[in-house]
Amino acid sequence: EVKLVDSGGGLVQPGGSLTLSCTTSGFTFGDYPMSWVRQAPGKGLEWVALIRTKGYGETTEFVASVRGRFTVSRDDSKNVARLQMNTLKVEDTAMYYCTRTSRILGGSHFDYWGQGALVTVSS
Amino acid sequence: DIQMTQSPSSLSASVGDGATFTCRASQSISNYLNWYQQKPGKVPRLLIYAASSLQSGVPSRFSGSGSGTDFTLTINNLQPEDFATYFCQQSYIIPYTFGQGTKLEIK
């Protein structure tokens, strides 16, 4: 059974840092890119970041609003992905979901999701 | 960035009815369009990928169509568990972007 477990959320002051972890099981982690998607309270979904597989250099992509502040990493030996968030802003407050990113027929889709980690940025 | 626009923003229907959701991209995205369902307080669930491919485990009453800029999600014979919010998402180019969602409510 594919499983993704998000952890590390919490309350942080503006300008602070937080690291989210996504612990996975049930699939060959190293074969899949991983993405993070967030959802502000009462709002829609926003893709935040992607990390490709080792075969693609573990290269990363970010939405413009977090580029330069967030980094994403993966540890294929532990089946874990991480989202390091620095210089957090009030507008980063959201539920953050780790997602497995599958590529089929040329496109990508988020086929499995973690349960989410709530990040609240407030003074 | 590619903007995804969903219509309508909300839709009322009854159990047993059909429902159609529309998603329009601001530029052609071929068939790189996915649909997700989200119930209140729950994690989004993938329904359709590549515009028309049904994700494993999703009931066959869900179907998707379209290419280029205009896409449709159709649900036949609505069941009580189908009342939720539906999001489209393009994967043609990064940043991946979602539509704002269509909320399906019980009439």
mmCIF file of C-alpha atoms in Angstrom:
data_model
loop_
_atom_site.group_PDB
_atom_site.id
_atom_site.type_symbol
_atom_site.label_atom_id
_atom_site.label_comp_id
_atom_site.label_asym_id
_atom_site.label_seq_id
_atom_site.Cartn_x
_atom_site.Cartn_y
_atom_site.Cartn_z
ATOM 1 C CA GLU A 1 0.000 0.000 0.000
ATOM 2 C CA VAL A 2 1.378 3.401 -0.981
ATOM 3 C CA LYS A 3 1.606 5.707 2.003
ATOM 4 C CA LEU A 4 2.877 9.261 2.485
ATOM 5 C CA VAL A 5 3.063 10.782 5.965
ATOM 6 C CA ASP A 6 3.608 14.520 6.346
ATOM 7 C CA SER A 7 5.172 15.869 9.512
ATOM 8 C CA GLY A 8 6.881 18.958 10.905
ATOM 9 C CA GLY A 9 4.129 21.532 10.701
ATOM 10 C CA GLY A 10 3.543 24.092 13.400
ATOM 11 C CA LEU A 11 3.329 27.719 14.420
ATOM 12 C CA VAL A 12 6.231 29.956 13.432
ATOM 13 C CA GLN A 13 6.808 33.685 13.540
ATOM 14 C CA PRO A 14 7.220 35.723 10.358
ATOM 15 C CA GLY A 15 10.809 35.462 9.197
ATOM 16 C CA GLY A 16 11.225 32.091 10.833
ATOM 17 C CA SER A 17 12.021 28.684 9.399
ATOM 18 C CA LEU A 18 10.405 25.278 9.382
ATOM 19 C CA THR A 19 11.173 21.947 7.757
ATOM 20 C CA LEU A 20 8.468 19.560 6.643
ATOM 21 C CA SER A 21 9.158 15.875 6.119
ATOM 22 C CA CYS A 22 7.331 13.366 3.942
ATOM 23 C CA THR A 23 7.975 9.776 4.927
ATOM 24 C CA THR A 24 6.896 7.289 2.311
ATOM 25 C CA SER A 25 6.384 3.559 1.941
ATOM 26 C CA GLY A 26 4.831 1.045 -0.397
ATOM 27 C CA PHE A 27 6.598 2.088 -3.600
ATOM 28 C CA THR A 28 10.098 2.550 -5.001
ATOM 29 C CA PHE A 29 10.640 6.092 -3.777
ATOM 30 C CA GLY A 30 13.699 6.730 -5.916
ATOM 31 C CA ASP A 31 11.713 6.183 -9.114
ATOM 32 C CA TYR A 32 9.349 9.109 -8.574
ATOM 33 C CA PRO A 33 9.589 12.881 -8.536
ATOM 34 C CA MET A 34 7.962 14.365 -5.465
ATOM 35 C CA SER A 35 5.976 17.576 -5.224
ATOM 36 C CA TRP A 36 4.565 19.781 -2.506
ATOM 37 C CA VAL A 37 1.139 21.354 -2.879
ATOM 38 C CA ARG A 38 -0.340 23.805 -0.393
ATOM 39 C CA GLN A 39 -3.789 25.059 0.455
ATOM 40 C CA ALA A 40 -4.375 28.248 2.406
ATOM 41 C CA PRO A 41 -7.378 28.155 4.757
ATOM 42 C CA GLY A 42 -10.585 28.195 2.724
ATOM 43 C CA LYS A 43 -8.687 28.564 -0.538
ATOM 44 C CA GLY A 44 -7.741 26.440 -3.529
ATOM 45 C CA LEU A 45 -4.704 24.331 -4.281
ATOM 46 C CA GLU A 46 -1.296 25.753 -5.188
ATOM 47 C CA TRP A 47 1.662 23.724 -6.429
ATOM 48 C CA VAL A 48 4.761 24.831 -4.528
ATOM 49 C CA ALA A 49 7.777 22.701 -5.387
ATOM 50 C CA LEU A 50 9.072 19.647 -7.224
ATOM 51 C CA ILE A 51 12.177 17.523 -6.861
ATOM 52 C CA ARG A 52 13.082 15.174 -9.670
ATOM 53 C CA THR A 53 14.700 11.793 -9.315
ATOM 54 C CA LYS A 54 18.418 11.057 -9.040
ATOM 55 C CA GLY A 55 18.391 10.133 -12.709
ATOM 56 C CA TYR A 56 17.378 13.724 -13.459
ATOM 57 C CA GLY A 57 19.944 15.171 -11.110
ATOM 58 C CA GLU A 58 17.481 15.705 -8.269
ATOM 59 C CA THR A 59 16.809 19.060 -9.851
ATOM 60 C CA THR A 60 14.187 21.255 -8.244
ATOM 61 C CA GLU A 61 11.487 23.682 -9.337
ATOM 62 C CA PHE A 62 9.514 26.220 -7.337
ATOM 63 C CA VAL A 63 6.573 28.529 -7.717
ATOM 64 C CA ALA A 64 7.832 32.105 -7.988
ATOM 65 C CA SER A 65 6.399 33.184 -4.628
ATOM 66 C CA VAL A 66 8.680 30.802 -2.688
ATOM 67 C CA ARG A 67 11.740 30.651 -4.936
ATOM 68 C CA GLY A 68 14.850 31.601 -3.009
ATOM 69 C CA ARG A 69 13.145 30.966 0.352
ATOM 70 C CA PHE A 70 12.190 27.287 0.100
ATOM 71 C CA THR A 71 14.382 24.325 -0.745
ATOM 72 C CA VAL A 72 13.401 20.727 -1.309
ATOM 73 C CA SER A 73 15.518 17.639 -0.852
ATOM 74 C CA ARG A 74 15.179 13.887 -0.895
ATOM 75 C CA ASP A 75 16.881 10.940 0.757
ATOM 76 C CA ASP A 76 16.250 7.876 -1.345
ATOM 77 C CA SER A 77 17.917 5.621 1.249
ATOM 78 C CA LYS A 78 15.266 6.630 3.793
ATOM 79 C CA ASN A 79 12.337 7.156 1.396
ATOM 80 C CA VAL A 80 11.914 10.710 2.670
ATOM 81 C CA ALA A 81 11.388 14.085 1.011
ATOM 82 C CA ARG A 82 11.807 17.374 2.845
ATOM 83 C CA LEU A 83 10.653 20.941 2.305
ATOM 84 C CA GLN A 84 12.846 23.498 4.037
ATOM 85 C CA MET A 85 11.015 26.798 4.402
ATOM 86 C CA ASN A 86 12.959 29.934 5.337
ATOM 87 C CA THR A 87 11.997 33.568 5.743
ATOM 88 C CA LEU A 88 8.402 32.545 6.200
ATOM 89 C CA LYS A 89 5.657 35.056 5.537
ATOM 90 C CA VAL A 90 2.101 35.288 6.837
ATOM 91 C CA GLU A 91 0.895 34.381 3.344
ATOM 92 C CA ASP A 92 2.724 31.037 3.566
ATOM 93 C CA THR A 93 0.135 29.910 6.119
ATOM 94 C CA ALA A 94 -1.443 26.786 4.657
ATOM 95 C CA MET A 95 -1.835 23.050 4.803
ATOM 96 C CA TYR A 96 1.146 21.576 2.981
ATOM 97 C CA TYR A 97 0.715 18.264 1.190
ATOM 98 C CA CYS A 98 3.501 16.036 -0.013
ATOM 99 C CA THR A 99 2.508 14.269 -3.226
ATOM 100 C CA ARG A 100 3.936 11.508 -5.349
ATOM 101 C CA THR A 101 4.305 12.812 -8.881
ATOM 102 C CA SER A 102 3.716 10.278 -11.618
ATOM 103 C CA ARG A 103 4.565 10.851 -15.250
ATOM 104 C CA ILE A 104 2.439 9.091 -17.844
ATOM 105 C CA LEU A 105 1.721 10.003 -21.455
ATOM 106 C CA GLY A 106 4.040 13.002 -21.205
ATOM 107 C CA GLY A 107 2.256 14.754 -18.376
ATOM 108 C CA SER A 108 2.547 14.699 -14.602
ATOM 109 C CA HIS A 109 -0.100 14.149 -11.982
ATOM 110 C CA PHE A 110 -0.260 13.854 -8.216
ATOM 111 C CA ASP A 111 -1.536 10.361 -7.612
ATOM 112 C CA TYR A 112 -0.848 9.913 -3.915
ATOM 113 C CA TRP A 113 -1.013 12.556 -1.194
ATOM 114 C CA GLY A 114 0.100 12.827 2.385
ATOM 115 C CA GLN A 115 -2.401 13.791 5.017
ATOM 116 C CA GLY A 116 -0.989 17.301 5.164
ATOM 117 C CA ALA A 117 1.068 19.370 7.603
ATOM 118 C CA LEU A 118 -0.387 22.653 8.833
ATOM 119 C CA VAL A 119 1.981 25.595 8.796
ATOM 120 C CA THR A 120 0.821 28.752 10.542
ATOM 121 C CA VAL A 121 2.934 31.879 10.229
ATOM 122 C CA SER A 122 1.871 34.434 12.792
ATOM 123 C CA SER A 123 3.317 36.736 15.420
ATOM 124 C CA ASP B 1 2.167 31.154 -16.002
ATOM 125 C CA ILE B 2 -0.795 29.261 -17.429
ATOM 126 C CA GLN B 3 -4.065 30.341 -15.852
ATOM 127 C CA MET B 4 -6.735 27.720 -15.333
ATOM 128 C CA THR B 5 -10.326 28.917 -15.119
ATOM 129 C CA GLN B 6 -13.109 26.647 -13.921
ATOM 130 C CA SER B 7 -16.799 27.180 -14.421
ATOM 131 C CA PRO B 8 -19.180 27.337 -12.806
ATOM 132 C CA SER B 9 -17.768 28.175 -9.367
ATOM 133 C CA SER B 10 -20.606 26.189 -7.806
ATOM 134 C CA LEU B 11 -23.205 23.769 -9.057
ATOM 135 C CA SER B 12 -26.327 22.301 -7.445
ATOM 136 C CA ALA B 13 -27.590 18.894 -8.443
ATOM 137 C CA SER B 14 -29.553 15.967 -7.067
ATOM 138 C CA VAL B 15 -28.571 12.371 -6.472
ATOM 139 C CA GLY B 16 -29.010 10.516 -9.736
ATOM 140 C CA ASP B 17 -28.438 13.599 -11.887
ATOM 141 C CA GLY B 18 -25.479 14.219 -14.149
ATOM 142 C CA ALA B 19 -22.989 17.051 -13.636
ATOM 143 C CA THR B 20 -20.540 18.708 -15.999
ATOM 144 C CA PHE B 21 -17.589 20.841 -14.997
ATOM 145 C CA THR B 22 -15.559 22.977 -17.354
ATOM 146 C CA CYS B 23 -11.905 23.986 -17.168
ATOM 147 C CA ARG B 24 -10.257 26.396 -19.582
ATOM 148 C CA ALA B 25 -6.534 27.007 -19.938
ATOM 149 C CA SER B 26 -5.106 30.395 -20.902
ATOM 150 C CA GLN B 27 -3.045 28.682 -23.618
ATOM 151 C CA SER B 28 -2.984 25.279 -25.235
ATOM 152 C CA ILE B 29 -1.879 22.532 -22.867
ATOM 153 C CA SER B 30 -2.416 19.564 -25.205
ATOM 154 C CA ASN B 31 -3.986 16.895 -22.984
ATOM 155 C CA TYR B 32 -1.881 17.633 -19.893
ATOM 156 C CA LEU B 33 -4.881 18.161 -17.669
ATOM 157 C CA ASN B 34 -5.783 16.414 -14.436
ATOM 158 C CA TRP B 35 -8.885 16.486 -12.237
ATOM 159 C CA TYR B 36 -9.021 16.127 -8.460
ATOM 160 C CA GLN B 37 -11.837 15.790 -5.974
ATOM 161 C CA GLN B 38 -11.650 17.214 -2.466
ATOM 162 C CA LYS B 39 -14.170 16.773 0.320
ATOM 163 C CA PRO B 40 -14.232 19.181 3.283
ATOM 164 C CA GLY B 41 -11.343 18.533 5.647
ATOM 165 C CA LYS B 42 -9.986 15.776 3.450
ATOM 166 C CA VAL B 43 -7.006 15.241 1.196
ATOM 167 C CA PRO B 44 -7.465 15.821 -2.556
ATOM 168 C CA ARG B 45 -7.925 12.692 -4.625
ATOM 169 C CA LEU B 46 -6.840 12.197 -8.231
ATOM 170 C CA LEU B 47 -9.767 11.286 -10.505
ATOM 171 C CA ILE B 48 -8.628 11.789 -14.086
ATOM 172 C CA TYR B 49 -5.170 12.291 -15.597
ATOM 173 C CA ALA B 50 -4.098 13.176 -19.132
ATOM 174 C CA ALA B 51 -7.545 14.680 -19.722
ATOM 175 C CA SER B 52 -9.411 11.403 -20.080
ATOM 176 C CA SER B 53 -7.630 8.557 -18.278
ATOM 177 C CA LEU B 54 -9.460 7.264 -15.225
ATOM 178 C CA GLN B 55 -7.274 6.809 -12.167
ATOM 179 C CA SER B 56 -7.317 3.313 -10.717
ATOM 180 C CA GLY B 57 -10.131 2.816 -8.239
ATOM 181 C CA VAL B 58 -12.226 5.748 -9.463
ATOM 182 C CA PRO B 59 -15.801 4.791 -10.430
ATOM 183 C CA SER B 60 -16.599 4.686 -14.128
ATOM 184 C CA ARG B 61 -19.350 7.303 -13.720
ATOM 185 C CA PHE B 62 -16.488 9.847 -13.821
ATOM 186 C CA SER B 63 -15.131 10.766 -17.230
ATOM 187 C CA GLY B 64 -12.985 13.484 -18.718
ATOM 188 C CA SER B 65 -12.568 14.935 -22.170
ATOM 189 C CA GLY B 66 -10.955 17.765 -24.057
ATOM 190 C CA SER B 67 -7.654 18.932 -25.433
ATOM 191 C CA GLY B 68 -5.954 22.192 -26.202
ATOM 192 C CA THR B 69 -7.610 24.792 -24.000
ATOM 193 C CA ASP B 70 -11.046 23.387 -23.134
ATOM 194 C CA PHE B 71 -11.711 20.432 -20.879
ATOM 195 C CA THR B 72 -14.710 18.804 -19.270
ATOM 196 C CA LEU B 73 -15.267 16.539 -16.287
ATOM 197 C CA THR B 74 -18.564 14.673 -16.345
ATOM 198 C CA ILE B 75 -20.159 12.700 -13.554
ATOM 199 C CA ASN B 76 -23.103 10.469 -14.443
ATOM 200 C CA ASN B 77 -25.661 9.267 -11.915
ATOM 201 C CA LEU B 78 -24.457 11.398 -9.006
ATOM 202 C CA GLN B 79 -23.999 9.578 -5.727
ATOM 203 C CA PRO B 80 -24.090 11.178 -2.248
ATOM 204 C CA GLU B 81 -20.318 10.785 -1.910
ATOM 205 C CA ASP B 82 -19.715 12.839 -5.077
ATOM 206 C CA PHE B 83 -20.718 16.139 -3.477
ATOM 207 C CA ALA B 84 -17.363 17.840 -3.095
ATOM 208 C CA THR B 85 -15.114 20.431 -4.725
ATOM 209 C CA TYR B 86 -13.409 19.604 -8.010
ATOM 210 C CA PHE B 87 -10.140 21.093 -9.200
ATOM 211 C CA CYS B 88 -8.426 20.922 -12.564
ATOM 212 C CA GLN B 89 -4.627 21.162 -12.869
ATOM 213 C CA GLN B 90 -2.312 21.570 -15.843
ATOM 214 C CA SER B 91 1.024 19.794 -16.109
ATOM 215 C CA TYR B 92 2.030 21.188 -19.490
ATOM 216 C CA ILE B 93 4.546 23.583 -18.044
ATOM 217 C CA ILE B 94 5.984 24.487 -14.670
ATOM 218 C CA PRO B 95 4.670 26.135 -12.561
ATOM 219 C CA TYR B 96 1.908 23.584 -12.458
ATOM 220 C CA THR B 97 -1.312 25.486 -11.856
ATOM 221 C CA PHE B 98 -4.757 24.605 -10.562
ATOM 222 C CA GLY B 99 -8.142 26.029 -11.307
ATOM 223 C CA GLN B 100 -9.982 27.755 -8.473
ATOM 224 C CA GLY B 101 -12.361 24.834 -8.046
ATOM 225 C CA THR B 102 -16.039 24.055 -8.625
ATOM 226 C CA LYS B 103 -18.126 23.162 -5.593
ATOM 227 C CA LEU B 104 -20.801 20.559 -6.254
ATOM 228 C CA GLU B 105 -23.639 20.899 -3.787
ATOM 229 C CA ILE B 106 -26.751 18.864 -3.141
ATOM 230 C CA LYS B 107 -29.933 20.482 -4.457
#
